[in-house]
Short mmCIF file of C-alpha atoms in Angstrom, two decimals:
data_model
loop_
_atom_site.label_atom_id
_atom_site.label_comp_id
_atom_site.label_asym_id
_atom_site.label_seq_id
_atom_site.Cartn_x
_atom_site.Cartn_y
_atom_site.Cartn_z
CA MET A 1 61.39 -78.65 -46.80
CA ARG A 2 59.31 -81.75 -47.33
CA GLU A 3 62.39 -83.70 -48.39
CA ILE A 4 64.13 -82.80 -45.13
CA LEU A 5 61.16 -84.07 -43.13
CA VAL A 6 61.02 -87.30 -45.16
CA VAL A 7 64.73 -87.95 -44.75
CA PHE A 8 64.51 -87.18 -41.04
CA LEU A 9 61.59 -89.60 -40.52
CA LEU A 10 63.26 -92.33 -42.57
CA THR A 11 66.47 -91.93 -40.57
CA VAL A 12 64.59 -92.13 -37.28
CA GLY A 13 62.61 -95.15 -38.50
CA VAL A 14 65.68 -97.05 -39.67
CA ALA A 15 67.59 -96.17 -36.50
CA PHE A 16 64.80 -97.49 -34.29
CA SER A 17 64.45 -100.66 -36.38
CA VAL A 18 68.17 -101.30 -35.94
CA VAL A 19 67.85 -100.68 -32.20
CA ALA A 20 64.94 -103.15 -32.08
CA ALA A 21 67.07 -105.79 -33.82
CA VAL A 22 70.05 -105.16 -31.55
CA GLY A 23 67.77 -105.29 -28.50
CA LEU A 24 66.34 -108.60 -29.68
CA LEU A 25 69.85 -110.04 -29.66
CA ARG A 26 71.18 -108.41 -26.51
CA PHE A 27 68.28 -108.69 -24.08
CA PRO A 28 68.54 -111.67 -21.72
CA ASP A 29 65.10 -113.33 -21.75
CA LEU A 30 61.80 -113.73 -23.60
CA TYR A 31 60.04 -110.90 -21.78
CA THR A 32 62.67 -108.24 -22.25
CA ARG A 33 63.09 -109.25 -25.90
CA ILE A 34 59.40 -108.66 -26.55
CA HIS A 35 59.91 -105.14 -25.24
CA ALA A 36 62.40 -104.49 -28.01
CA ALA A 37 60.49 -106.24 -30.77
CA ALA A 38 56.99 -104.99 -30.07
CA LYS A 39 57.62 -101.35 -29.35
CA VAL A 40 60.84 -99.95 -30.68
CA GLY A 41 59.96 -101.84 -33.86
CA THR A 42 56.47 -100.30 -33.92
CA MET A 43 57.95 -96.84 -33.63
CA GLY A 44 60.44 -97.55 -36.42
CA LEU A 45 57.72 -98.80 -38.72
CA GLY A 46 55.47 -95.86 -37.81
CA SER A 47 58.07 -93.29 -38.84
CA ILE A 48 58.90 -95.06 -42.10
CA VAL A 49 55.24 -95.30 -43.13
CA LEU A 50 54.69 -91.67 -42.14
CA ALA A 51 57.66 -90.70 -44.30
CA ALA A 52 56.09 -92.54 -47.24
CA ALA A 53 52.78 -90.73 -46.69
CA ILE A 54 54.47 -87.32 -46.64
CA HIS A 55 56.63 -88.14 -49.67
CA PHE A 56 53.76 -89.22 -51.93
CA ASN A 57 51.32 -86.62 -50.66
CA ASN A 58 48.13 -88.02 -52.12
CA LEU A 59 44.94 -89.07 -50.42
CA GLY A 60 45.10 -92.77 -51.31
CA VAL A 61 48.59 -93.24 -49.94
CA SER A 62 47.91 -91.10 -46.88
CA ILE A 63 44.81 -93.08 -45.94
CA ARG A 64 46.58 -96.38 -46.43
CA ALA A 65 49.54 -95.18 -44.38
CA PHE A 66 47.18 -94.05 -41.63
CA LEU A 67 45.45 -97.46 -41.66
CA VAL A 68 48.77 -99.33 -41.56
CA ILE A 69 49.85 -97.32 -38.52
CA ALA A 70 46.47 -97.71 -36.83
CA PHE A 71 46.38 -101.49 -37.32
CA VAL A 72 49.99 -102.02 -36.23
CA PHE A 73 49.40 -99.94 -33.12
CA MET A 74 46.25 -101.93 -32.35
CA THR A 75 47.65 -105.41 -32.97
CA ALA A 76 51.30 -105.23 -31.83
CA PRO A 77 50.39 -104.81 -28.14
CA VAL A 78 47.93 -107.72 -28.33
CA ALA A 79 50.55 -110.00 -29.86
CA ALA A 80 53.14 -108.91 -27.27
CA HIS A 81 50.61 -109.48 -24.52
CA MET A 82 49.72 -112.99 -25.72
CA ILE A 83 53.34 -114.08 -26.26
CA SER A 84 54.53 -112.89 -22.86
CA ARG A 85 51.48 -114.31 -21.12
CA VAL A 86 51.83 -117.74 -22.71
CA GLY A 87 55.58 -117.62 -22.12
CA TYR A 88 54.93 -117.07 -18.45
CA LYS A 89 52.30 -119.85 -18.26
CA VAL A 90 54.58 -122.44 -19.82
CA GLY A 91 57.40 -121.30 -17.57
CA ALA A 92 59.77 -119.52 -19.89
CA ARG A 93 62.94 -118.78 -17.97
CA MET A 94 63.24 -115.28 -16.57
CA SER A 95 66.56 -113.48 -16.59
CA PRO A 96 68.49 -113.89 -13.31
CA LYS A 97 68.64 -110.10 -13.21
CA THR A 98 64.88 -110.00 -12.57
CA VAL A 99 64.34 -108.13 -9.32
CA ILE A 100 60.63 -108.61 -8.64
CA ASP A 101 57.80 -110.94 -9.72
CA GLU A 102 54.45 -110.00 -8.28
CA LEU A 103 52.63 -112.32 -10.66
CA ARG A 104 54.07 -115.42 -8.98
CA ASP A 105 52.22 -114.67 -5.75
CA GLU A 106 49.02 -114.16 -7.70
CA ASP A 107 49.48 -117.49 -9.53
CA GLN A 108 49.61 -119.38 -6.27
CA LYS A 109 46.39 -117.73 -5.15
CA LEU A 110 44.48 -118.73 -8.28
CA MET B 1 29.83 -92.84 -33.22
CA THR B 2 26.89 -91.74 -35.40
CA MET B 3 28.05 -88.15 -34.93
CA PHE B 4 31.53 -89.10 -36.05
CA LEU B 5 30.15 -90.78 -39.17
CA ALA B 6 27.98 -87.75 -39.92
CA ASN B 7 31.02 -85.54 -39.52
CA LEU B 8 33.06 -87.75 -41.84
CA LEU B 9 30.26 -87.82 -44.42
CA LEU B 10 29.99 -84.02 -44.39
CA ALA B 11 33.76 -83.80 -44.86
CA MET B 12 33.42 -85.97 -47.97
CA VAL B 13 30.59 -83.76 -49.22
CA TRP B 14 32.91 -80.78 -48.76
CA ALA B 15 35.65 -82.54 -50.72
CA ALA B 16 33.19 -83.43 -53.48
CA LEU B 17 31.86 -79.87 -53.69
CA THR B 18 35.30 -78.29 -53.83
CA GLY B 19 36.47 -81.05 -56.18
CA VAL B 20 39.82 -81.64 -54.45
CA PHE B 21 40.27 -85.02 -52.79
CA SER B 22 43.50 -84.31 -50.98
CA LEU B 23 44.14 -85.08 -47.34
CA ARG B 24 44.45 -81.40 -46.52
CA ASN B 25 41.13 -80.54 -48.12
CA MET B 26 39.44 -83.46 -46.37
CA ALA B 27 40.84 -82.23 -43.06
CA THR B 28 39.53 -78.72 -43.79
CA GLY B 29 36.13 -80.21 -44.59
CA PHE B 30 36.22 -82.21 -41.38
CA VAL B 31 36.89 -79.12 -39.28
CA ILE B 32 34.15 -77.14 -41.04
CA ALA B 33 31.68 -80.02 -40.68
CA TYR B 34 32.59 -80.24 -37.00
CA LEU B 35 31.80 -76.54 -36.54
CA VAL B 36 28.53 -76.88 -38.47
CA LEU B 37 27.45 -79.85 -36.35
CA TYR B 38 28.49 -78.00 -33.23
CA ALA B 39 26.38 -75.01 -34.24
CA ALA B 40 23.44 -77.35 -34.78
CA SER B 41 23.95 -79.27 -31.54
CA PRO B 42 21.31 -77.37 -29.50
CA VAL B 43 18.55 -78.87 -31.66
CA MET B 44 20.00 -82.41 -31.63
CA LYS B 45 20.14 -85.14 -29.03
CA PRO B 46 22.71 -84.34 -26.32
CA THR B 47 26.03 -86.00 -27.05
CA LEU B 48 29.54 -86.12 -25.61
CA TYR B 49 30.99 -86.22 -29.12
CA PHE B 50 32.10 -82.59 -29.27
CA GLN B 51 33.99 -82.57 -25.98
CA ARG B 52 35.62 -85.90 -26.70
CA LEU B 53 36.76 -84.97 -30.16
CA ARG B 54 38.22 -81.73 -28.87
CA ARG B 55 40.25 -83.63 -26.28
CA LEU B 56 41.41 -86.30 -28.73
CA PRO B 57 44.15 -84.35 -30.58
CA VAL B 58 45.61 -83.16 -27.29
CA PHE B 59 45.68 -86.72 -25.98
CA ALA B 60 47.13 -88.05 -29.25
CA LEU B 61 49.95 -85.50 -29.15
CA TYR B 62 50.58 -86.19 -25.49
CA PHE B 63 50.69 -89.94 -26.16
CA ALA B 64 52.99 -89.52 -29.17
CA TRP B 65 55.31 -87.50 -26.97
CA LEU B 66 55.26 -90.24 -24.30
CA VAL B 67 56.05 -92.90 -26.91
CA ILE B 68 58.97 -90.92 -28.33
CA VAL B 69 60.52 -90.13 -24.93
CA ALA B 70 60.15 -93.72 -23.76
CA ASN B 71 61.52 -95.13 -27.02
CA VAL B 72 64.65 -93.02 -26.71
CA LYS B 73 65.04 -94.30 -23.16
CA VAL B 74 64.78 -97.94 -24.25
CA ALA B 75 67.12 -97.32 -27.18
CA ARG B 76 69.67 -95.98 -24.73
CA THR B 77 69.30 -99.09 -22.57
CA VAL B 78 69.72 -101.36 -25.59
CA LEU B 79 72.83 -99.60 -26.79
CA SER B 80 74.56 -99.01 -23.45
CA PRO B 81 77.60 -101.29 -23.15
CA GLY B 82 76.94 -102.55 -19.61
CA MET B 83 73.15 -102.81 -20.04
CA LYS B 84 71.97 -102.17 -16.50
CA LEU B 85 68.71 -104.13 -16.59
CA GLN B 86 66.51 -104.71 -13.58
CA PRO B 87 63.42 -106.25 -15.13
CA GLY B 88 60.48 -107.45 -13.12
CA ILE B 89 56.74 -108.04 -13.04
CA ILE B 90 54.72 -105.47 -11.13
CA ALA B 91 51.07 -105.56 -10.09
CA VAL B 92 49.25 -102.33 -10.90
CA PRO B 93 45.84 -101.87 -9.25
CA LEU B 94 43.29 -100.47 -11.73
CA SER B 95 40.65 -97.89 -11.03
CA VAL B 96 39.07 -97.97 -14.51
CA GLU B 97 36.24 -100.46 -14.58
CA LYS B 98 34.81 -100.69 -18.09
CA ASP B 99 36.32 -103.55 -20.12
CA SER B 100 36.95 -101.33 -23.13
CA LEU B 101 38.92 -98.87 -20.99
CA VAL B 102 40.98 -101.69 -19.48
CA VAL B 103 41.84 -102.91 -22.98
CA LEU B 104 42.77 -99.39 -24.06
CA LEU B 105 44.93 -98.90 -20.99
CA ALA B 106 46.66 -102.27 -21.42
CA ASN B 107 47.45 -101.44 -25.05
CA LEU B 108 48.78 -98.00 -24.20
CA VAL B 109 50.92 -99.48 -21.43
CA THR B 110 52.46 -101.87 -23.93
CA LEU B 111 53.06 -99.14 -26.49
CA THR B 112 54.93 -96.92 -24.09
CA PRO B 113 58.29 -98.68 -24.02
CA GLY B 114 59.73 -99.87 -20.76
CA THR B 115 56.45 -101.45 -19.75
CA LEU B 116 54.54 -104.40 -21.20
CA SER B 117 51.16 -105.56 -19.98
CA MET B 118 51.30 -109.31 -19.40
CA GLU B 119 48.29 -110.51 -17.51
CA ILE B 120 45.15 -109.29 -15.88
CA SER B 121 43.68 -110.74 -12.71
CA ARG B 122 40.37 -112.58 -12.95
CA ASP B 123 38.44 -109.86 -11.18
CA ARG B 124 39.89 -107.29 -13.63
CA ARG B 125 41.18 -105.15 -10.79
CA THR B 126 44.91 -105.71 -11.26
CA LEU B 127 47.11 -105.40 -14.31
CA TYR B 128 50.43 -107.26 -14.29
CA VAL B 129 53.06 -105.24 -16.06
CA HIS B 130 56.53 -106.35 -17.06
CA ALA B 131 58.94 -103.43 -16.71
CA LEU B 132 62.48 -103.18 -18.02
CA ASP B 133 63.41 -101.12 -14.98
CA ALA B 134 61.61 -102.46 -11.93
CA SER B 135 64.11 -101.20 -9.37
CA ASP B 136 61.36 -98.98 -7.95
CA PRO B 137 57.97 -100.73 -8.35
CA ASP B 138 56.03 -97.87 -6.76
CA ALA B 139 57.43 -95.40 -9.29
CA VAL B 140 56.25 -97.65 -12.14
CA ARG B 141 52.78 -97.92 -10.59
CA ARG B 142 52.60 -94.16 -10.09
CA ASP B 143 53.77 -93.54 -13.65
CA ILE B 144 51.06 -95.71 -15.18
CA LYS B 145 48.33 -94.32 -12.99
CA ILE B 146 49.21 -90.66 -13.46
CA THR B 147 50.50 -90.54 -17.03
CA LEU B 148 47.99 -92.94 -18.59
CA GLU B 149 45.04 -93.97 -16.46
CA GLN B 150 44.04 -90.48 -15.36
CA LYS B 151 44.39 -89.14 -18.89
CA ILE B 152 42.18 -91.90 -20.30
CA GLN B 153 39.53 -91.16 -17.73
CA GLU B 154 39.69 -87.45 -18.54
CA LEU B 155 39.48 -88.19 -22.25
CA LEU B 156 36.41 -90.38 -22.00
CA SER B 157 34.57 -88.82 -19.09
#
């Protein structure tokens, strides 16, 4: 039973990591690429670490796994936020598919 | 916070007394310590700890569900051959005021795929969110306000 859960979580984790990598290549601009890297990647890592915690089933590993997940979930959004923000400030090109930019109006006001 | 530490400490005492330091036994100890503290709460300083902790697992499960659903959606976008992207930056007016809540909200927005918090206005009233699908900006605004902001306020009220 536990093995099934571990295999399932590992499969999900690997699948999402692959999707994150594919997204990184296929998305058109900096901002959409961060979407793929920061989140789908986080989810992939989360499932893999969870699988490790369930597989080893001892307190030390579980606590470390919990801390890894907690820290990744706390820091990944901050990194994504900073990269996209700086990218916008230095004028990183936005994909021509972009339909709306409500931050541009705000920038002119500031 | 002090209550949480007391609860954690009592859980460790439980683990030490039963002699089993496994995660399951610690969790059992934590629940028992929570009940003991709750029983003793009438004679202690009033605290919001008990209500908050009770709401936390529900919120965590709800958030995990949101993350999974949204991740599947993004995965589908990434893998679809035509890749119908309509990205854009959307201004979301905030009703939460405390800085810590704004940070929490911004992080949760980033973790739910499809949206990424980019910038916050100087008066801290508006969050600028980059969305993968910005074809309907009002829907994105509504989503963030209903699925996340309201829940955070309920959790911490």
